[in-house]
Coordinates of C-alpha atoms in Angstrom, one line a residue:
M1 CA -7.0 42.5 -12.9
Y2 CA -7.4 39.0 -12.8
R3 CA -3.4 39.2 -13.1
L4 CA -3.1 41.5 -10.2
R5 CA -5.2 39.4 -7.8
E6 CA -3.4 36.5 -9.1
D7 CA 0.2 38.3 -8.1
Y8 CA -1.4 39.7 -4.7
G9 CA -2.4 35.8 -3.8
T10 CA 1.2 34.6 -4.7
T11 CA 2.7 37.3 -3.0
L12 CA 1.0 36.5 0.1
A13 CA 1.1 32.7 0.0
Y14 CA 5.2 33.4 -0.2
S15 CA 4.9 35.7 2.6
L16 CA 3.1 33.1 4.9
A17 CA 5.7 30.3 4.1
V18 CA 8.2 32.7 5.0
A19 CA 6.7 33.7 8.2
A20 CA 6.1 30.2 9.0
A21 CA 9.5 29.3 8.4
L22 CA 11.1 32.2 10.6
Y23 CA 8.6 31.1 13.5
V24 CA 9.8 27.8 13.3
V25 CA 13.4 28.6 13.2
W26 CA 12.7 31.1 16.4
K27 CA 11.3 28.3 18.2
I28 CA 14.3 25.6 17.2
T29 CA 16.6 28.2 19.0
Q30 CA 14.4 28.2 22.1
S31 CA 14.2 24.5 22.6
P32 CA 16.6 22.5 20.2
E33 CA 15.5 19.0 22.1
Q34 CA 11.9 19.8 21.3
A35 CA 12.5 20.7 18.0
L36 CA 14.7 17.5 17.6
Q37 CA 11.6 15.4 18.8
F38 CA 9.4 17.2 16.4
T39 CA 11.6 16.2 13.6
F40 CA 11.8 12.5 14.5
N41 CA 8.0 12.5 14.7
G42 CA 7.0 14.2 11.6
L43 CA 9.8 11.6 9.8
A44 CA 8.1 8.7 11.1
V45 CA 4.5 10.1 10.7
G46 CA 5.7 11.6 7.0
A47 CA 7.1 7.9 6.0
V48 CA 3.3 6.5 6.4
Y49 CA 2.0 9.4 4.5
A50 CA 4.3 8.8 1.8
L51 CA 3.8 5.0 1.6
I52 CA 0.1 6.3 1.4
A53 CA 0.7 8.6 -1.3
I54 CA 2.8 6.4 -3.5
G55 CA 0.4 3.7 -3.7
F56 CA -2.5 6.4 -4.3
T57 CA -0.5 8.1 -6.9
L58 CA 0.2 4.9 -8.8
V59 CA -3.8 3.9 -8.9
Y60 CA -4.6 7.6 -9.7
S61 CA -2.0 8.2 -12.6
T62 CA -3.2 5.0 -14.3
V63 CA -7.0 5.1 -14.4
W64 CA -7.7 8.9 -13.0
F65 CA -10.1 8.4 -10.6
F66 CA -9.8 8.5 -6.8
D67 CA -10.5 5.2 -5.7
L68 CA -11.7 5.6 -2.5
Y69 CA -11.4 1.7 -1.4
Y70 CA -7.9 2.7 -0.9
G71 CA -8.8 4.3 2.7
A72 CA -10.6 0.7 3.2
A73 CA -7.5 -1.1 2.3
A74 CA -5.4 0.9 4.9
A75 CA -7.8 -0.2 7.6
L76 CA -8.1 -3.7 6.3
G77 CA -4.1 -3.9 6.7
A78 CA -4.3 -2.9 10.0
Y79 CA -7.5 -4.8 11.5
G80 CA -6.0 -7.8 9.6
V81 CA -3.0 -8.0 11.9
F82 CA -5.3 -7.6 15.1
Y83 CA -7.5 -10.2 13.8
L84 CA -4.7 -12.6 13.3
R85 CA -2.9 -11.8 16.5
S86 CA -5.5 -11.1 19.0
F87 CA -4.9 -14.1 21.1
D88 CA -6.5 -14.4 24.5
T89 CA -4.0 -16.2 26.9
L90 CA -6.3 -16.3 29.6
G91 CA -9.3 -17.7 27.5
G92 CA -7.5 -19.7 25.1
R93 CA -9.0 -18.5 22.0
Y94 CA -8.7 -15.4 19.6
E95 CA -10.9 -12.4 20.5
V96 CA -12.0 -11.9 17.1
N97 CA -12.8 -15.0 14.6
E98 CA -15.7 -14.7 12.6
P99 CA -16.4 -17.9 10.3
I100 CA -18.7 -16.2 7.7
L101 CA -15.9 -13.4 7.3
N102 CA -13.3 -16.1 6.8
A103 CA -15.6 -17.7 4.5
V104 CA -15.9 -14.8 2.3
F105 CA -12.4 -13.7 2.0
A106 CA -11.6 -17.4 1.1
L107 CA -14.3 -17.3 -1.6
V108 CA -12.9 -14.0 -3.1
T109 CA -9.1 -15.2 -2.8
A110 CA -10.6 -18.5 -4.8
G111 CA -11.9 -16.3 -7.4
V112 CA -8.9 -14.1 -7.7
A113 CA -6.7 -16.8 -7.8
A114 CA -8.5 -18.8 -10.6
W115 CA -8.7 -15.7 -12.7
A116 CA -5.2 -15.1 -12.2
M117 CA -4.5 -18.6 -13.5
H118 CA -6.8 -18.2 -16.5
E119 CA -4.9 -15.0 -17.5
A120 CA -1.4 -16.4 -16.8
F121 CA -1.7 -19.9 -18.5
G122 CA -4.9 -20.2 -20.3
A123 CA -3.8 -18.7 -23.7
R124 CA -0.6 -21.0 -23.7
L125 CA -3.0 -24.0 -22.8
R126 CA -5.4 -23.2 -25.7
Q127 CA -2.4 -22.8 -28.1
R128 CA -1.4 -26.3 -27.1
G129 CA -5.1 -27.8 -28.1
T130 CA -6.5 -28.0 -24.1
S131 CA -9.9 -27.6 -24.4
R132 CA -12.0 -25.1 -23.0
I133 CA -13.6 -27.1 -20.1
T134 CA -10.1 -28.7 -19.1
I135 CA -8.9 -24.9 -18.7
R136 CA -11.9 -24.1 -16.7
A137 CA -11.3 -27.3 -14.6
I138 CA -7.6 -26.2 -13.8
D139 CA -8.4 -22.6 -13.1
G140 CA -11.2 -24.0 -10.6
V141 CA -9.0 -26.5 -9.1
V142 CA -6.2 -23.7 -8.3
G143 CA -8.6 -21.3 -7.2
T144 CA -10.3 -23.8 -4.7
A145 CA -7.0 -24.5 -3.5
A146 CA -5.9 -21.1 -2.8
G147 CA -9.2 -20.4 -1.1
I148 CA -9.2 -23.4 1.3
Y149 CA -5.6 -22.3 2.0
M150 CA -6.6 -18.8 3.0
W151 CA -9.5 -20.1 5.1
F152 CA -7.1 -22.4 7.0
V153 CA -5.1 -19.6 7.6
L154 CA -7.8 -17.2 8.9
T155 CA -9.9 -20.0 10.8
F156 CA -6.7 -21.4 12.7
P157 CA -4.3 -18.2 13.0
V158 CA -2.4 -19.9 16.0
L159 CA -1.1 -22.4 13.4
M160 CA 0.0 -19.6 11.0
T161 CA 3.9 -20.1 11.4
A162 CA 3.1 -23.9 10.7
L163 CA 0.9 -23.3 7.7
L164 CA 2.7 -20.4 6.1
S165 CA 6.5 -21.4 6.4
P166 CA 6.4 -24.0 3.5
A167 CA 4.5 -21.5 1.4
V168 CA 7.5 -18.8 2.2
G169 CA 9.9 -21.6 1.7
V170 CA 8.7 -22.4 -2.0
I171 CA 8.3 -18.8 -3.2
V172 CA 11.8 -18.2 -2.2
A173 CA 12.9 -21.5 -4.1
V174 CA 11.2 -20.4 -7.3
V175 CA 12.4 -16.8 -6.9
V176 CA 15.9 -17.7 -6.3
C177 CA 15.9 -20.3 -9.4
W178 CA 14.2 -17.6 -11.7
L179 CA 17.0 -15.2 -10.7
L180 CA 19.8 -17.7 -11.5
Y181 CA 18.1 -18.6 -14.8
R182 CA 17.4 -15.1 -15.8
A183 CA 21.2 -14.1 -14.8
Y184 CA 22.5 -17.1 -16.9
R185 CA 20.5 -16.2 -19.7
Y186 CA 21.6 -12.7 -19.7
V187 CA 25.1 -13.6 -19.7
L188 CA 25.1 -16.8 -21.9
F189 CA 22.1 -16.3 -24.0
D190 CA 22.9 -19.1 -26.5
A191 CA 23.7 -21.9 -24.4
S192 CA 21.9 -24.6 -22.9
A193 CA 19.6 -23.6 -20.0
V194 CA 18.9 -27.1 -18.7
P195 CA 22.1 -27.4 -16.5
V196 CA 21.4 -24.0 -14.7
V197 CA 17.9 -24.8 -14.4
I198 CA 18.9 -28.1 -12.3
L199 CA 21.5 -26.2 -10.4
G200 CA 19.1 -23.3 -9.7
A201 CA 16.0 -25.8 -8.6
V202 CA 18.7 -27.5 -6.1
I203 CA 20.1 -24.1 -4.8
G204 CA 16.7 -22.7 -4.5
C205 CA 15.1 -25.6 -2.7
A206 CA 18.0 -25.7 -0.2
I207 CA 17.6 -22.0 0.4
G208 CA 14.0 -22.2 0.6
A209 CA 14.2 -25.1 3.0
Y210 CA 16.5 -23.2 5.2
I211 CA 14.1 -20.0 5.3
G212 CA 10.9 -21.6 6.0
R213 CA 12.4 -23.7 8.6
L214 CA 13.9 -20.7 10.2
I215 CA 10.5 -18.7 10.0
F216 CA 9.1 -22.0 11.7
Q217 CA 11.4 -22.2 14.8
T218 CA 11.6 -18.4 15.2
D219 CA 9.5 -16.8 18.0
G220 CA 7.2 -13.8 17.1
A221 CA 7.2 -14.9 13.3
G222 CA 3.7 -15.1 13.4
L223 CA 3.3 -11.3 13.7
Y224 CA 5.1 -10.5 10.7
L225 CA 3.6 -13.2 8.6
S226 CA 0.4 -11.5 9.6
W227 CA 1.5 -8.4 8.0
A228 CA 2.1 -10.2 5.0
V229 CA -1.5 -12.2 4.9
S230 CA -3.1 -8.5 5.9
C231 CA -1.4 -6.9 2.5
L232 CA -2.2 -9.9 0.6
L233 CA -6.0 -9.8 1.5
A234 CA -5.9 -6.0 0.9
G235 CA -4.4 -6.4 -2.6
I236 CA -6.8 -9.5 -3.4
V237 CA -9.9 -7.4 -2.6
G238 CA -8.8 -4.5 -4.6
L239 CA -7.9 -6.8 -7.5
A240 CA -11.5 -8.1 -7.2
L241 CA -13.0 -4.9 -6.8
Y242 CA -11.6 -3.6 -9.9
R243 CA -12.0 -6.6 -11.9
G244 CA -15.6 -7.3 -10.6
L245 CA -17.2 -3.8 -10.2
Y246 CA -15.1 -1.1 -11.4
A247 CA -14.1 -2.5 -14.8
Y248 CA -18.0 -3.5 -15.6
M249 CA -18.7 0.3 -14.8
R250 CA -16.0 1.9 -16.6
E251 CA -17.1 0.1 -20.0
R252 CA -21.0 1.1 -19.2
A253 CA -21.0 4.2 -17.4
R254 CA -17.7 5.8 -18.7
S255 CA -17.7 8.3 -16.0
P256 CA -15.3 8.7 -13.2
L257 CA -17.7 10.2 -11.1
V258 CA -20.1 7.0 -11.2
M259 CA -16.8 4.9 -10.1
L260 CA -16.0 7.8 -7.2
V261 CA -19.5 7.2 -5.6
A262 CA -19.2 3.3 -6.0
S263 CA -15.8 3.3 -4.3
L264 CA -17.4 6.0 -1.6
G265 CA -20.1 3.2 -1.0
I266 CA -17.5 0.5 -0.6
L267 CA -15.3 2.6 1.7
L268 CA -18.7 3.6 4.1
A269 CA -19.7 -0.2 4.1
M270 CA -16.0 -1.7 5.2
T271 CA -16.0 1.0 7.4
A272 CA -19.4 -0.2 9.0
F273 CA -18.6 -3.9 8.9
T274 CA -15.5 -2.9 10.7
T275 CA -16.9 -1.0 13.3
I276 CA -19.4 -4.0 13.7
I277 CA -16.9 -6.5 14.1
F278 CA -14.1 -4.9 16.0
Q279 CA -16.3 -2.3 17.8
S280 CA -15.6 1.4 17.8
A281 CA -13.4 1.7 20.6
P282 CA -9.4 2.1 19.9
R283 CA -7.5 -1.1 19.8
P284 CA -3.7 -1.5 20.1
L285 CA -1.6 -4.0 17.6
P286 CA 1.1 -6.1 19.5
D287 CA 4.4 -4.8 20.0
A288 CA 6.6 -5.1 17.2
F289 CA 10.5 -5.1 17.1
G290 CA 12.1 -1.4 18.0
S291 CA 9.1 -0.4 20.4
E292 CA 11.8 0.4 23.2
P293 CA 12.7 4.2 22.8
W294 CA 16.2 5.6 22.5
V295 CA 17.2 8.7 24.2
I296 CA 18.9 11.0 21.5
A297 CA 19.9 14.2 22.1
G298 CA 17.3 14.6 24.7
A299 CA 14.6 13.3 22.1
N300 CA 12.9 10.0 22.1
L301 CA 13.3 7.8 18.5
K302 CA 12.2 4.2 18.3
G303 CA 13.7 1.9 16.1
F304 CA 10.4 1.0 14.6
N305 CA 10.2 4.6 13.2
I306 CA 13.6 4.0 11.5
F307 CA 12.2 1.1 10.1
T308 CA 9.0 2.7 8.8
V309 CA 11.1 5.6 6.8
G310 CA 13.0 2.6 5.4
V311 CA 10.2 1.1 4.2
S312 CA 8.7 4.1 2.9
I313 CA 12.2 4.9 0.8
V314 CA 12.3 1.2 -0.2
G315 CA 8.6 1.0 -1.4
F316 CA 9.3 4.1 -3.5
I317 CA 12.4 2.7 -4.9
A318 CA 10.8 -0.6 -5.4
L319 CA 7.8 1.3 -7.4
L320 CA 10.1 3.8 -9.5
F321 CA 12.1 0.7 -10.6
A322 CA 9.4 -1.3 -11.8
L323 CA 7.7 1.9 -13.7
K324 CA 11.0 2.8 -15.5
W325 CA 12.7 -0.3 -16.4
T326 CA 10.6 -3.0 -16.6
T327 CA 7.8 -4.2 -19.3
F328 CA 5.0 -3.9 -16.6
G329 CA 5.9 -0.3 -16.0
K330 CA 6.1 0.7 -19.5
A331 CA 2.5 -0.7 -19.8
V332 CA 1.2 1.2 -16.9
R333 CA 2.8 4.5 -18.4
A334 CA 1.2 4.2 -21.7
I335 CA -2.3 3.2 -20.1
G336 CA -1.9 6.4 -17.9
D337 CA -1.2 8.8 -21.3
D338 CA -4.1 6.7 -23.4
E339 CA -5.8 3.7 -22.5
E340 CA -7.5 3.2 -25.7
V341 CA -4.2 3.6 -28.1
S342 CA -2.6 0.7 -25.5
K343 CA -5.5 -1.4 -26.5
V344 CA -4.8 -0.8 -30.1
V345 CA -1.0 -1.8 -29.7
G346 CA -2.0 -4.9 -27.8
I347 CA -1.7 -4.3 -24.1
N348 CA -4.0 -6.1 -22.0
T349 CA -5.5 -3.1 -19.8
T350 CA -7.7 -5.2 -18.0
V351 CA -4.6 -7.4 -16.5
V352 CA -2.2 -4.6 -16.2
I353 CA -4.7 -2.0 -14.4
A354 CA -6.0 -5.2 -12.1
I355 CA -2.2 -5.6 -11.0
V356 CA -2.0 -1.7 -10.3
F357 CA -5.1 -2.1 -8.0
F358 CA -3.6 -5.0 -6.4
V359 CA -0.1 -3.2 -5.8
G360 CA -2.0 0.1 -4.6
A361 CA -4.1 -1.5 -1.9
V362 CA -1.0 -3.5 -0.8
Y363 CA 1.0 -0.2 -0.3
A364 CA -2.0 1.2 1.6
A365 CA -2.3 -1.9 3.8
L366 CA 1.3 -1.8 4.7
G367 CA 0.9 2.1 5.6
G368 CA -2.1 1.2 7.7
I369 CA -0.1 -1.4 9.5
L370 CA 3.1 0.7 10.3
S371 CA 0.6 3.4 11.3
G372 CA -1.0 0.7 13.7
H373 CA 1.7 -0.2 15.4
D374 CA 2.7 3.4 16.3
T375 CA -0.7 4.6 17.4
A376 CA -4.1 2.4 18.4
I377 CA -6.3 1.5 15.3
Q378 CA -9.9 2.3 15.0
P379 CA -12.6 1.8 12.4
R380 CA -12.2 5.3 10.6
M381 CA -8.6 5.4 10.5
G382 CA -8.7 4.3 6.8
L383 CA -10.7 7.3 5.8
L384 CA -8.4 9.7 7.5
L385 CA -5.0 8.1 6.1
L386 CA -6.7 8.3 2.9
L387 CA -7.1 12.1 3.1
K388 CA -3.5 12.6 4.6
G389 CA -2.2 10.5 1.6
W390 CA -4.5 12.6 -0.8
I391 CA -3.1 15.9 0.9
A392 CA 0.4 14.7 0.7
S393 CA 0.0 14.0 -3.1
V394 CA -1.3 17.5 -3.9
V395 CA 1.8 18.9 -1.6
G396 CA 4.1 17.0 -3.5
G397 CA 2.5 17.2 -7.0
I398 CA -0.4 14.8 -7.9
G399 CA 0.3 12.4 -10.3
N400 CA 4.2 12.2 -9.6
L401 CA 5.8 9.5 -7.8
Y402 CA 8.9 11.7 -6.5
G403 CA 6.3 14.4 -5.2
A404 CA 4.3 11.6 -3.5
L405 CA 7.4 10.7 -1.4
L406 CA 8.2 14.4 -0.8
G407 CA 4.4 15.3 -0.1
G408 CA 4.5 12.8 2.5
F409 CA 7.4 13.7 4.3
V410 CA 6.6 17.6 3.9
L411 CA 3.0 17.0 5.6
G412 CA 4.4 15.1 8.4
M413 CA 7.0 17.6 9.3
I414 CA 4.3 20.5 9.0
E415 CA 1.7 18.9 11.3
Q416 CA 4.6 18.1 13.9
F417 CA 5.7 21.7 13.9
G418 CA 2.3 23.1 13.7
I419 CA 1.2 21.7 16.8
W420 CA 4.3 23.3 18.9
D421 CA 2.2 25.7 20.9
L422 CA -1.2 23.9 20.3
A423 CA -2.9 20.5 21.1
G424 CA -2.2 17.3 19.4
E425 CA -5.9 17.6 18.1
W426 CA -5.2 20.6 15.8
K427 CA -3.0 18.4 13.4
D428 CA -5.9 17.5 11.1
A429 CA -6.6 21.0 10.9
I430 CA -3.3 22.1 10.0
S431 CA -3.3 19.4 7.2
F432 CA -6.5 20.6 5.6
V433 CA -5.4 24.7 6.0
L434 CA -2.3 23.2 3.9
L435 CA -4.1 21.6 1.6
I436 CA -6.5 24.5 0.9
L437 CA -3.3 26.8 0.7
F438 CA -1.9 24.4 -2.0
L439 CA -5.1 24.3 -3.8
S440 CA -5.1 27.8 -3.8
F441 CA -1.9 28.9 -4.8
W442 CA 0.3 25.9 -5.8
P443 CA -2.4 23.3 -7.4
N444 CA 0.3 21.6 -9.4
G445 CA 2.3 20.9 -6.1
I446 CA 6.1 21.3 -5.1
L447 CA 7.0 18.9 -8.1
P448 CA 4.5 19.0 -11.0
R449 CA 3.9 16.0 -13.1
R450 CA 5.3 16.5 -16.6

């Protein structure tokens, strides 16, 4: 009897899918221009869902619990851009700039920077005989400097280009020097590295100085620097939550349900604070590049939408490379398979998971920013994006990175074509109906995790 019910359900599900596909084909023959417009819209929206689902999948497949802060990170990214770029040209001041909020983010940044410094260099300094007090002092100095720097950026966003262009130049210089060094050691691993380090430092400093100056002199660079700051803040908060709360709860409670409830409280609290600070009315973000629509075969397409699709694909490739071909990726996969065994073989699971939470929050914030530039932002957008990312993960195959990318685009296309003869408000209902269908008939998704 159970087998008959299962076969009947599968037949019904495939029949619904075929009927929906035939309906879409019929509508396309009626209005190819409208179909092309829905395709463009579906790809743009699906790219955001895919980006959210990719980061969500990374976190879930590592620690195996739903971190609901992920939705708050998406909203933090979007509202961070508004916070940093909401300059009132008539009043000569920023519309929203809260000293207490700036201080809180500065303190969180200081704590995370001090912890990162300790984890990165503490063991080496101890091996060289450095005293514990000296190490703590170094961590404190680095953390304090990072916190003060973040406070200046948040308090004086009108000076963002001047404040951040030197930092970007230094980062570029270090990356160029490191890449030249690694390439040199890969080709001639037995040769002295001193000459290439010197040459790399010169080349890196030259390139970094050029890029820093270019950013400083470019009009509109502040908007895109605010993207980086907002994503960084979201990642810092995500790392701090794991290190300061989740790690403790995982050791004490040993129950994903407790962590789920805690992350729900964080999501609701941050949503409430967002409403208090920014009010509940929708807010537009400043126009980014590619905002002017192009007309292609009777359909409108914006260059920014193409950029959004590209970001989701590049984000997927970058994360796939990191997970497949780096030591960090091997550690992440080992922790996802068995965390206790990973500890036994010497993996610092606390650090690796903290980085995973940081990266996942950055992906969520970037998704929120891209969504916010396409539609107005509002305090509850994080919860909705979280749910859409989760639905995309279920559709594609929860825990599967390929499935996250595919599920995001599938969800976006189904949403858009589903409202062909309906009002736009039906999109969310269509998404949740799709979720129910997949949980009922294809719980493993299109690409099940192996």
